[in-house]
Coordinates of C-alpha atoms in Angstrom, one line a residue:
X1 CA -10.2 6.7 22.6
X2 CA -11.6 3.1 21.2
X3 CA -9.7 1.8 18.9
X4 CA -12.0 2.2 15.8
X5 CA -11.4 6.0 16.5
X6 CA -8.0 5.2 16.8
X7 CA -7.4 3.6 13.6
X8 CA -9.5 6.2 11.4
X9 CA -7.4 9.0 12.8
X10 CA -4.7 7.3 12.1
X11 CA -5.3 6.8 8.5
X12 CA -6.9 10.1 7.9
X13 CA -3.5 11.6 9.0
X14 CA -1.3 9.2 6.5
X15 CA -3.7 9.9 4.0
X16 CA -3.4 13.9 4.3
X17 CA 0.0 13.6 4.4
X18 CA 0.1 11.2 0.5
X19 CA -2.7 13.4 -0.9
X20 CA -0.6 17.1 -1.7
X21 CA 1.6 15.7 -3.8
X22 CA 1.5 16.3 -8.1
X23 CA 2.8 14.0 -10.6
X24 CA 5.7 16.5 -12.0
X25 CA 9.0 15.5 -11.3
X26 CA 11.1 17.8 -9.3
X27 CA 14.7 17.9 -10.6
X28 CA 17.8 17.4 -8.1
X29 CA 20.9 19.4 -8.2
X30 CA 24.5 17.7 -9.9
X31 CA 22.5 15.9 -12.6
X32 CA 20.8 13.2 -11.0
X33 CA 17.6 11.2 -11.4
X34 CA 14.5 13.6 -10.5
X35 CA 12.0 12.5 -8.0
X36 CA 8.5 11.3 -9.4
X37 CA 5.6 11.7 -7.5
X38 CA 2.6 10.0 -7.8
X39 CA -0.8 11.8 -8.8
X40 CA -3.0 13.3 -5.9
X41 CA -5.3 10.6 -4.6
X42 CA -9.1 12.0 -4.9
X43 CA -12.8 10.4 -3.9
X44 CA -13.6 7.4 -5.8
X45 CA -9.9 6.5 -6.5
X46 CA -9.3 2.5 -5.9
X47 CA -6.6 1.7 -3.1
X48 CA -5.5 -1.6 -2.9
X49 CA -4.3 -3.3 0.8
X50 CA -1.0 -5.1 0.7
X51 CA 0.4 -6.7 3.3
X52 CA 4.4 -6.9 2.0
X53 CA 5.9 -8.2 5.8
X54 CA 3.7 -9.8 9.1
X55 CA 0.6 -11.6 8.8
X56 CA -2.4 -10.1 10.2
X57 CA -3.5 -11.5 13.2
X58 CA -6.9 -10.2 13.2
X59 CA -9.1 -10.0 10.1
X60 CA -11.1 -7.4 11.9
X61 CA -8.3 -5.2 11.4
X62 CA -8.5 -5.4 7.9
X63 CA -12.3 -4.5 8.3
X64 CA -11.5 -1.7 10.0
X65 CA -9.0 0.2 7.3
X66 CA -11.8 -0.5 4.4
X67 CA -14.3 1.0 6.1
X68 CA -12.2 3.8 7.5
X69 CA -11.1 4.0 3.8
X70 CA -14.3 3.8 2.1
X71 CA -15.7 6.4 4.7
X72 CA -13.3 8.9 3.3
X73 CA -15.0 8.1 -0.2
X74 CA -12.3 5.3 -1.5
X75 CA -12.9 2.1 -3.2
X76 CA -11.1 -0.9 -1.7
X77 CA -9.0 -3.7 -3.0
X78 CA -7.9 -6.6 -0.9
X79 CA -4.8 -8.1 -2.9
X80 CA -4.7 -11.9 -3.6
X81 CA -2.4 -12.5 -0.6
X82 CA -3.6 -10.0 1.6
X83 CA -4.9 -12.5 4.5
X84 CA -2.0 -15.2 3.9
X85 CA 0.1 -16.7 6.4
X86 CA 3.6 -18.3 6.1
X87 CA 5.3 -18.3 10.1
X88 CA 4.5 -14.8 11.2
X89 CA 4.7 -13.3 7.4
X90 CA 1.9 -12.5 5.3
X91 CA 3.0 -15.5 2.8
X92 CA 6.1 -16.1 1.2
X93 CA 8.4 -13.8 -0.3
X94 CA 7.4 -14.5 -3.6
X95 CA 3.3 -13.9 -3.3
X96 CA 4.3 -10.8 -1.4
X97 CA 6.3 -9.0 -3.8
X98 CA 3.7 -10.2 -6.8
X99 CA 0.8 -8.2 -4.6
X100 CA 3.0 -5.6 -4.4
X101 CA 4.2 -5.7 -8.6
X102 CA 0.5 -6.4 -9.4
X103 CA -0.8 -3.2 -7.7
X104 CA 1.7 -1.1 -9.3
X105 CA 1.0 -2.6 -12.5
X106 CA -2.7 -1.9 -12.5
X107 CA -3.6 1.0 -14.1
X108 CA -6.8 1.2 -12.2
X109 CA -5.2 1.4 -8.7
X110 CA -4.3 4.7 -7.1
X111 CA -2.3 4.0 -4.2
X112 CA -0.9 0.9 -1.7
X113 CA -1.9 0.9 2.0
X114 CA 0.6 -1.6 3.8
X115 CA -1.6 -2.9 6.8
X116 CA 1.5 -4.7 8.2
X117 CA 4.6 -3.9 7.6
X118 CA 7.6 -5.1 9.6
X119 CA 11.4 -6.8 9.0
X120 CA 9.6 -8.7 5.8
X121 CA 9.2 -5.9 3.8
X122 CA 13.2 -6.0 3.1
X123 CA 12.8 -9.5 2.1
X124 CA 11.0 -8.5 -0.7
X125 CA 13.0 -5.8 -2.0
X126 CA 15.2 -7.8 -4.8
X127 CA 11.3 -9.1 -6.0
X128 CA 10.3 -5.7 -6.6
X129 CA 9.8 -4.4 -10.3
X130 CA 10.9 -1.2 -9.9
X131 CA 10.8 -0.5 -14.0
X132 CA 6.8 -1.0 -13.2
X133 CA 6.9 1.6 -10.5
X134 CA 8.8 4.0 -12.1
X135 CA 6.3 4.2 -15.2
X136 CA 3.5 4.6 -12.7
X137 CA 4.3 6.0 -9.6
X138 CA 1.5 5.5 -6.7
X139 CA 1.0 6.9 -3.3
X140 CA 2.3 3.9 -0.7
X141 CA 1.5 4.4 2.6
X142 CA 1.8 2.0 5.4

């Protein structure tokens, strides 16, 4: 298998897996916070490419998830630090979490395909805004 065929697979499967999914939160037993889902990603929806840990070594990789992406009928976004490089992360902690807090903050973006992920992506965590993901929940998939 070449590794084109390799990497479309692949996201075809995590997409399948994101895509079943309805916006209605599901209530847990003993009172506690129900679950929100995100809305069911469809053709045409924008997905914008984050990477929140390890720099990308090869921008062909990149290439390869947009078009694998845009053959299944999505619109690609490359966010503003997606091709950065601070030692082996994708940037510094702070332009990774602001990718990641811009995405969710967009209206127009659908859902978050980490291309890298990796020990960094804990780094980011006390960055996050989670108020901003809680009023719009996204599919994130990485």
């Amino acid at each position: 298998m070449k590794r084109r065929d390799f990497c479309t697979a692949g996201t075809m499967a995590a997409l399948g897996l994101a895509v079943g999914h309805s916006t209605e939160a599901a209530p847990l037993q003993g009172g506690e916070q129900a679950i929100l889902k995100p809305p069911r990603l469809k053709s045409g929806d924008l997905l914008a490419l984050i990477n929140p840990a390890g720099a990308t070594a090869l921008r062909m990789d990149i290439e390869i998830v947009e078009e694998s992406l845009q053959a299944l009928g999505f619109r690609v976004r490359r966010a503003a630090h997606l091709l950065d490089r601070y030692g082996y992360l994708a940037g510094t902690d702070q332009d990774r979490a602001a990718d990641v807090n811009e995405q969710f903050a967009d209206p127009e973006v659908a859902g978050l395909i980490a291309v890298r992920g990796g020990w960094g992506c804990a780094r980011i965590l006390p960055l996050v805004d989670y108020d901003v993901i809680r009023t719009r929940p996204k599919v994130l998939l990485g």
